[in-house]
PDB file of C-alpha atoms in Angstrom:
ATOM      1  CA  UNK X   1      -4.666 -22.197 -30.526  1.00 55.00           C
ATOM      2  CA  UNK X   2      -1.285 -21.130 -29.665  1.00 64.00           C
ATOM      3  CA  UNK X   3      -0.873 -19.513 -26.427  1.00 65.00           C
ATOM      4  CA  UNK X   4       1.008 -16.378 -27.051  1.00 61.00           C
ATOM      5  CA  UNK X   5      -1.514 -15.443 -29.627  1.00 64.00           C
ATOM      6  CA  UNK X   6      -4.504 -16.513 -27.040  1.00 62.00           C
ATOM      7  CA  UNK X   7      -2.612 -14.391 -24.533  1.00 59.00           C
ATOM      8  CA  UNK X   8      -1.778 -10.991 -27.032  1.00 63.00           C
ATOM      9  CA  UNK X   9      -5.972 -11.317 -27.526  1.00 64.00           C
ATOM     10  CA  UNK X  10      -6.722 -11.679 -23.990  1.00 62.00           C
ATOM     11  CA  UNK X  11      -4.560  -8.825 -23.097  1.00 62.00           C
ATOM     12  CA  UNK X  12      -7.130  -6.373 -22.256  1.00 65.00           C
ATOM     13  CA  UNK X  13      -8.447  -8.873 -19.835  1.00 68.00           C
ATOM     14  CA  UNK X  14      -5.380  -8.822 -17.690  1.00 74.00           C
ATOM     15  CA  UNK X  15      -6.139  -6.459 -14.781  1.00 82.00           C
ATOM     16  CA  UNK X  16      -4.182  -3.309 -14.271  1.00 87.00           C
ATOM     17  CA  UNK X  17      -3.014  -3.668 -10.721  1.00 91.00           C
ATOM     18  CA  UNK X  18      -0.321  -1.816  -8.726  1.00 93.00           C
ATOM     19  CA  UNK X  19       2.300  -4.537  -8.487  1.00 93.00           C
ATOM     20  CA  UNK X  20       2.133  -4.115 -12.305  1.00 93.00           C
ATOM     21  CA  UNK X  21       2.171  -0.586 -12.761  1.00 94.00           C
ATOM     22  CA  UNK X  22       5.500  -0.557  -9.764  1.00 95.00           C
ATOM     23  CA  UNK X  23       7.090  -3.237 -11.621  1.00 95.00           C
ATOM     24  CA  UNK X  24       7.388  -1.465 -15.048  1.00 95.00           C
ATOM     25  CA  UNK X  25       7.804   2.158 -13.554  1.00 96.00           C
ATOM     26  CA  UNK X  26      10.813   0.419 -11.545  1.00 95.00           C
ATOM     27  CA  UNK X  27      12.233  -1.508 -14.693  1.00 95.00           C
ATOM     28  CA  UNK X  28      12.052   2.031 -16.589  1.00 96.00           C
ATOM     29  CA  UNK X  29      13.784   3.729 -13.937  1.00 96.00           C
ATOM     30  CA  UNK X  30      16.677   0.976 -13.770  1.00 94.00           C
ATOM     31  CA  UNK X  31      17.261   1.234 -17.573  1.00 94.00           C
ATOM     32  CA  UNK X  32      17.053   5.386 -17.711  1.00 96.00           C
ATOM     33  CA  UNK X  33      20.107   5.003 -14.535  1.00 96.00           C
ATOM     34  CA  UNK X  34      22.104   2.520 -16.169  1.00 95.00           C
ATOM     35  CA  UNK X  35      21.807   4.210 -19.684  1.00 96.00           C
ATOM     36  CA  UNK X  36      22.569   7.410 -18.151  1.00 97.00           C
ATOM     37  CA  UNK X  37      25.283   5.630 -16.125  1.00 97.00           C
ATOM     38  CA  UNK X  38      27.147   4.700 -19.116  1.00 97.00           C
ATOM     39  CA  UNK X  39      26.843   7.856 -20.754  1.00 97.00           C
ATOM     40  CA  UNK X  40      28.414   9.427 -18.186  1.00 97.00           C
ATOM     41  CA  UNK X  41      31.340   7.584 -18.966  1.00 96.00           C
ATOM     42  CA  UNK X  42      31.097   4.385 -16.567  1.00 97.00           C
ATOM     43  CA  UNK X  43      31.116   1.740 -19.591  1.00 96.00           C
ATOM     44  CA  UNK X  44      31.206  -1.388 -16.569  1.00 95.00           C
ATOM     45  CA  UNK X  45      27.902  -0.140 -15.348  1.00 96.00           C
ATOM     46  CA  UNK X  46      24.881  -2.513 -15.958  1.00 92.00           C
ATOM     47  CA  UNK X  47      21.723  -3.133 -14.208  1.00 89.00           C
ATOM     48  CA  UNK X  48      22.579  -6.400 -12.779  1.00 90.00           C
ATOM     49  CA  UNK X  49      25.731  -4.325 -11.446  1.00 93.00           C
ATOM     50  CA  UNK X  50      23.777  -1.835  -9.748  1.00 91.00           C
ATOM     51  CA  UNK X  51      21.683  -4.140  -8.215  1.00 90.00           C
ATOM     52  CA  UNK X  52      24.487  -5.573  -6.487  1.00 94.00           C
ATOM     53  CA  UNK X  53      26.363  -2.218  -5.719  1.00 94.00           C
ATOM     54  CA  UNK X  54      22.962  -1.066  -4.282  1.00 91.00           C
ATOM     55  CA  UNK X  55      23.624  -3.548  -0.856  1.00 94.00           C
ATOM     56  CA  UNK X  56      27.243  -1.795  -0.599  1.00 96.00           C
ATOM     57  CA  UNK X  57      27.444   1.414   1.949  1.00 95.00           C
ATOM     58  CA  UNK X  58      29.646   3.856   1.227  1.00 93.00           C
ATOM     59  CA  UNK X  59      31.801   3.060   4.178  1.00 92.00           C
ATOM     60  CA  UNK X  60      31.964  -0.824   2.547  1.00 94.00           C
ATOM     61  CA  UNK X  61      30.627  -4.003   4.570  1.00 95.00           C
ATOM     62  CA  UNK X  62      31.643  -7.838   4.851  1.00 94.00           C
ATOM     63  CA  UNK X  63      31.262  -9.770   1.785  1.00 93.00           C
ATOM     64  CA  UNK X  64      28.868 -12.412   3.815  1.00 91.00           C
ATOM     65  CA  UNK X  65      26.459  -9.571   4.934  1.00 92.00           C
ATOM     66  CA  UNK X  66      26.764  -8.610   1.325  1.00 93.00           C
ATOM     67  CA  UNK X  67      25.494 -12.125  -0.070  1.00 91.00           C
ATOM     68  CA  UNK X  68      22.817 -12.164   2.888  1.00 91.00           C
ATOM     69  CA  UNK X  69      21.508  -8.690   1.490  1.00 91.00           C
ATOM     70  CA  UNK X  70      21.302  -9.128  -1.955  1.00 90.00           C
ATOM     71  CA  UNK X  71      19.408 -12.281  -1.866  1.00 86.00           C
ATOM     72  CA  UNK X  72      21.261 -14.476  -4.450  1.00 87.00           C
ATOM     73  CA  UNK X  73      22.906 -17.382  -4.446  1.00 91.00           C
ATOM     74  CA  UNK X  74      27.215 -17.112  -3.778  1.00 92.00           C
ATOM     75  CA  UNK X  75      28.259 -18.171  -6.556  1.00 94.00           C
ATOM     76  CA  UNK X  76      26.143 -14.923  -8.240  1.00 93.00           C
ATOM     77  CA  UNK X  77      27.700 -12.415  -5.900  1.00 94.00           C
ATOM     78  CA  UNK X  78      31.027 -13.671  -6.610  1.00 94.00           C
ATOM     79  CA  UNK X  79      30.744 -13.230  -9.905  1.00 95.00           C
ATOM     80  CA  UNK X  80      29.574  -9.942  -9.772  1.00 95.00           C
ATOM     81  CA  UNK X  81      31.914  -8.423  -7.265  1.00 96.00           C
ATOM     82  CA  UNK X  82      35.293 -10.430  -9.174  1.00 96.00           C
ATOM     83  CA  UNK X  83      33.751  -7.841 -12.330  1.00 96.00           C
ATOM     84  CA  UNK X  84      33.609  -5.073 -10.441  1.00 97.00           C
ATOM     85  CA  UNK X  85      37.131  -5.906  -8.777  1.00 97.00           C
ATOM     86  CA  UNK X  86      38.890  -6.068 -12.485  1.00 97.00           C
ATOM     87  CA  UNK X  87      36.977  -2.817 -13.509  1.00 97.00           C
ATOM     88  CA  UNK X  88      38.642  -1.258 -10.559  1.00 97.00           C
ATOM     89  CA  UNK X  89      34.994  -0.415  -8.924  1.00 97.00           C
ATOM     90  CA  UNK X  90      35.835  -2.458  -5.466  1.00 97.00           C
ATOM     91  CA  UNK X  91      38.049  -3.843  -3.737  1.00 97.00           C
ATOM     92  CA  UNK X  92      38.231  -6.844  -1.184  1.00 96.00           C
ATOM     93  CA  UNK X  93      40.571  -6.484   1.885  1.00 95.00           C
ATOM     94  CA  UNK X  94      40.756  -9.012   4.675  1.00 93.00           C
ATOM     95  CA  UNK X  95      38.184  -8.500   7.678  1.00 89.00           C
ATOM     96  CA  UNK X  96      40.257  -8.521  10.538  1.00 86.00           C
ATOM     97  CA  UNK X  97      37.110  -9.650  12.628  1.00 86.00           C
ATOM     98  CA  UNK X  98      37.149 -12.545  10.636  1.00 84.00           C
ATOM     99  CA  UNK X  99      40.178 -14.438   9.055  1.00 82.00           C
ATOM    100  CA  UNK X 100      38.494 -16.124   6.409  1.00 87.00           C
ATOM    101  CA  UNK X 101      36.142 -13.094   5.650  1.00 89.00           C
ATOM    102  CA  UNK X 102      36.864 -10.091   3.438  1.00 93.00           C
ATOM    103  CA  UNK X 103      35.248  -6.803   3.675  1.00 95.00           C
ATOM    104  CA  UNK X 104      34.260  -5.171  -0.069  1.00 97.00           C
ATOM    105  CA  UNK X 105      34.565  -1.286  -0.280  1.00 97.00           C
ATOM    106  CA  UNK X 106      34.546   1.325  -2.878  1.00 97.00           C
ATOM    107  CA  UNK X 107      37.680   2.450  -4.551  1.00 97.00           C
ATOM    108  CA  UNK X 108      38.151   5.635  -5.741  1.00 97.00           C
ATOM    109  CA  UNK X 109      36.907   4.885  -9.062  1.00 97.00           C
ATOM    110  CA  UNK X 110      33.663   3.740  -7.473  1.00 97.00           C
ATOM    111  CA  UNK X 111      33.108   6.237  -5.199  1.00 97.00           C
ATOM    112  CA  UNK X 112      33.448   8.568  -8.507  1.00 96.00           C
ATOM    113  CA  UNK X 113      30.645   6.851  -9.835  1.00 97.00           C
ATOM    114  CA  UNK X 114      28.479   6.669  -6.855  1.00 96.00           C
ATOM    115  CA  UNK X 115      28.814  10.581  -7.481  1.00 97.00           C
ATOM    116  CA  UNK X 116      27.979  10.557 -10.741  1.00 97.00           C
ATOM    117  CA  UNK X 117      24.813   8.408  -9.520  1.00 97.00           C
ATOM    118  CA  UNK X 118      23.263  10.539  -7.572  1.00 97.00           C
ATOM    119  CA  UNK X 119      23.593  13.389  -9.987  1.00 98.00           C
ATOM    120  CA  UNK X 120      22.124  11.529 -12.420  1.00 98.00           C
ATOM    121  CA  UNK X 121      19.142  10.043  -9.793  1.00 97.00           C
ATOM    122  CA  UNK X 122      18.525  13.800  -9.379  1.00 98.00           C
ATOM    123  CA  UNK X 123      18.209  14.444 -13.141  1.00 98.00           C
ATOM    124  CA  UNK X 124      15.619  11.405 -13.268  1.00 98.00           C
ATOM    125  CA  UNK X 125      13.870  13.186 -10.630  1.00 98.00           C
ATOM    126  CA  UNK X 126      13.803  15.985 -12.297  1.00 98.00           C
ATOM    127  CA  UNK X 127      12.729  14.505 -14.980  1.00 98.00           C
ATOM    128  CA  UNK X 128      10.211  13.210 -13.405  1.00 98.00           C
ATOM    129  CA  UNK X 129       8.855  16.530 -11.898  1.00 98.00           C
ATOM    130  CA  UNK X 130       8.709  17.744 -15.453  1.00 98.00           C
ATOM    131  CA  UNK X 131       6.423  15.107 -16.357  1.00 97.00           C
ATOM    132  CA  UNK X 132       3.725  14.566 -13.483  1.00 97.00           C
ATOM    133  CA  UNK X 133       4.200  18.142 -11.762  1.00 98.00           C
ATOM    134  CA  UNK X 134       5.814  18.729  -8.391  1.00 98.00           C
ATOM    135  CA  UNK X 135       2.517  18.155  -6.270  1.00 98.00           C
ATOM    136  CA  UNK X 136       1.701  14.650  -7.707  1.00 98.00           C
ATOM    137  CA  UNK X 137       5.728  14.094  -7.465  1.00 98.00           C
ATOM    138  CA  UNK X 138       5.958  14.902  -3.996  1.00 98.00           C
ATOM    139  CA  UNK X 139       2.527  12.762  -3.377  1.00 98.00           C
ATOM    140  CA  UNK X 140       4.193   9.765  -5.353  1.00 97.00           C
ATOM    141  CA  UNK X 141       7.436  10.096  -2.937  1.00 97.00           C
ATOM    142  CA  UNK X 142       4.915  10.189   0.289  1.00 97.00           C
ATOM    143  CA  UNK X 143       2.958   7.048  -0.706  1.00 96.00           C
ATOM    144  CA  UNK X 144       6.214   5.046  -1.667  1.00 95.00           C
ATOM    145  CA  UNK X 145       7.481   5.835   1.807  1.00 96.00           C
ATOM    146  CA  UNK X 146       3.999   5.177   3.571  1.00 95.00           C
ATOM    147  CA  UNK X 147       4.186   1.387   1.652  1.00 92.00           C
ATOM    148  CA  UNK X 148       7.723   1.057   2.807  1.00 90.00           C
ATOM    149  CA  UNK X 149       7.263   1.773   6.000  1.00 91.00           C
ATOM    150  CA  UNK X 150       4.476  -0.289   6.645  1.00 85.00           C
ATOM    151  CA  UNK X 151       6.281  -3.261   5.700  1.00 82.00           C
ATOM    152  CA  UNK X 152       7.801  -2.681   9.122  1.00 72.00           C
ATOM    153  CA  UNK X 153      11.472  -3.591   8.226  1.00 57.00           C
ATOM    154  CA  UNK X 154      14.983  -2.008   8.595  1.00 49.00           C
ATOM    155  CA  UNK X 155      15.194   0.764   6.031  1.00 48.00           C
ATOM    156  CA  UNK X 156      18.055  -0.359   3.637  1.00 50.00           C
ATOM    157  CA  UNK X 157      19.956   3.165   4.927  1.00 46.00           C
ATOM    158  CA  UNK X 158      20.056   1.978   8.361  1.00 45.00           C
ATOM    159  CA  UNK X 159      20.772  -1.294   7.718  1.00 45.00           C
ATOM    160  CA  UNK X 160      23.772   0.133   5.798  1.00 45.00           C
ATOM    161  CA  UNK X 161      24.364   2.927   8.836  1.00 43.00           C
ATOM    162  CA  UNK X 162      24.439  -0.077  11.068  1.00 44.00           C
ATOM    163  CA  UNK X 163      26.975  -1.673   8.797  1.00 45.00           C
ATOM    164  CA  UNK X 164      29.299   1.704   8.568  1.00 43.00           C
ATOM    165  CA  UNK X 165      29.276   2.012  12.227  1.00 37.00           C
ATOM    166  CA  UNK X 166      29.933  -2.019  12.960  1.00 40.00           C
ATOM    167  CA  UNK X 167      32.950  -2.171  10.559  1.00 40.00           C
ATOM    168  CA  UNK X 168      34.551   1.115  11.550  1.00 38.00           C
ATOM    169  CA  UNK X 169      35.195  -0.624  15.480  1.00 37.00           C
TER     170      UNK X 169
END
């Protein structure tokens, strides 16, 4: 029997599980963003973009925390950030704490588009709102917060607070 057919039969066995239903809700949300991204005129935007541009404050941090954070190899970062470099999105400057280091930070072409991002994060929202109700939204936002905060690590914003303050010195 071939497996992908034993598989599509045995679907219904598969259990329905909450690392499951996260996974998908979070894949939807990433595609809705990045199609919404580019409709909003930011053509250079893709998920795999945004995943990287996630890790980068506002304020910009060191490429090597940058690599650290986003949990991929170099050579992948490199990649990414030279693309988002020759779209005009970042730039890399010398660290002056460092004279082999650079520091990435938004131009103003990025920092358009992290505008445009939240606006649009805020439509998704709203979106959302539309679909389950406020009360369940609000209870949604409350349990994801609850999970993260029981993992007991640095919330991303003040990891990237700490990074803001650290580079400004």
């Amino acid at each position: 029997m071939n497996l992908v057919k034993h598989l599509d039969e045995n679907a219904a066995a598969l259990p329905d599980h909450v690392g499951w239903r996260l996974w998908q809700a979070s894949r939807a949300w990433q595609a809705e963003f990045a199609a919404a991204m580019r409709a909003a005129g930011h053509s250079w935007f893709s998920e795999a973009r945004a995943g990287l541009l996630g890790h980068i404050p506002r304020g910009g941090t060191r490429q090597a925390a940058l690599i650290e954070r986003a949990a991929t190899t170099k050579q992948a970062v490199q990649q990414l950030l030279d693309g988002l470099e020759a779209e005009g999105v970042l730039e890399r400057l010398p660290d002056p704490c460092d004279g082999r280091g650079k520091l990435v930070r938004y131009t103003r072409k990025g920092l358009d588009a992290l505008r445009d991002g939240d606006r649009i994060k805020l439509q998704i929202e709203r979106g959302y709102i539309g679909r389950i109700g406020e009360q369940r939204f609000v209870a949604l936002m409350d349990a994801l917060r609850a999970l993260d905060a029981a993992r007991g690590d640095v919330p991303e914003t003040a990891a990237a607070a700490q990074d803001e303050t650290s580079e400004s010195n």
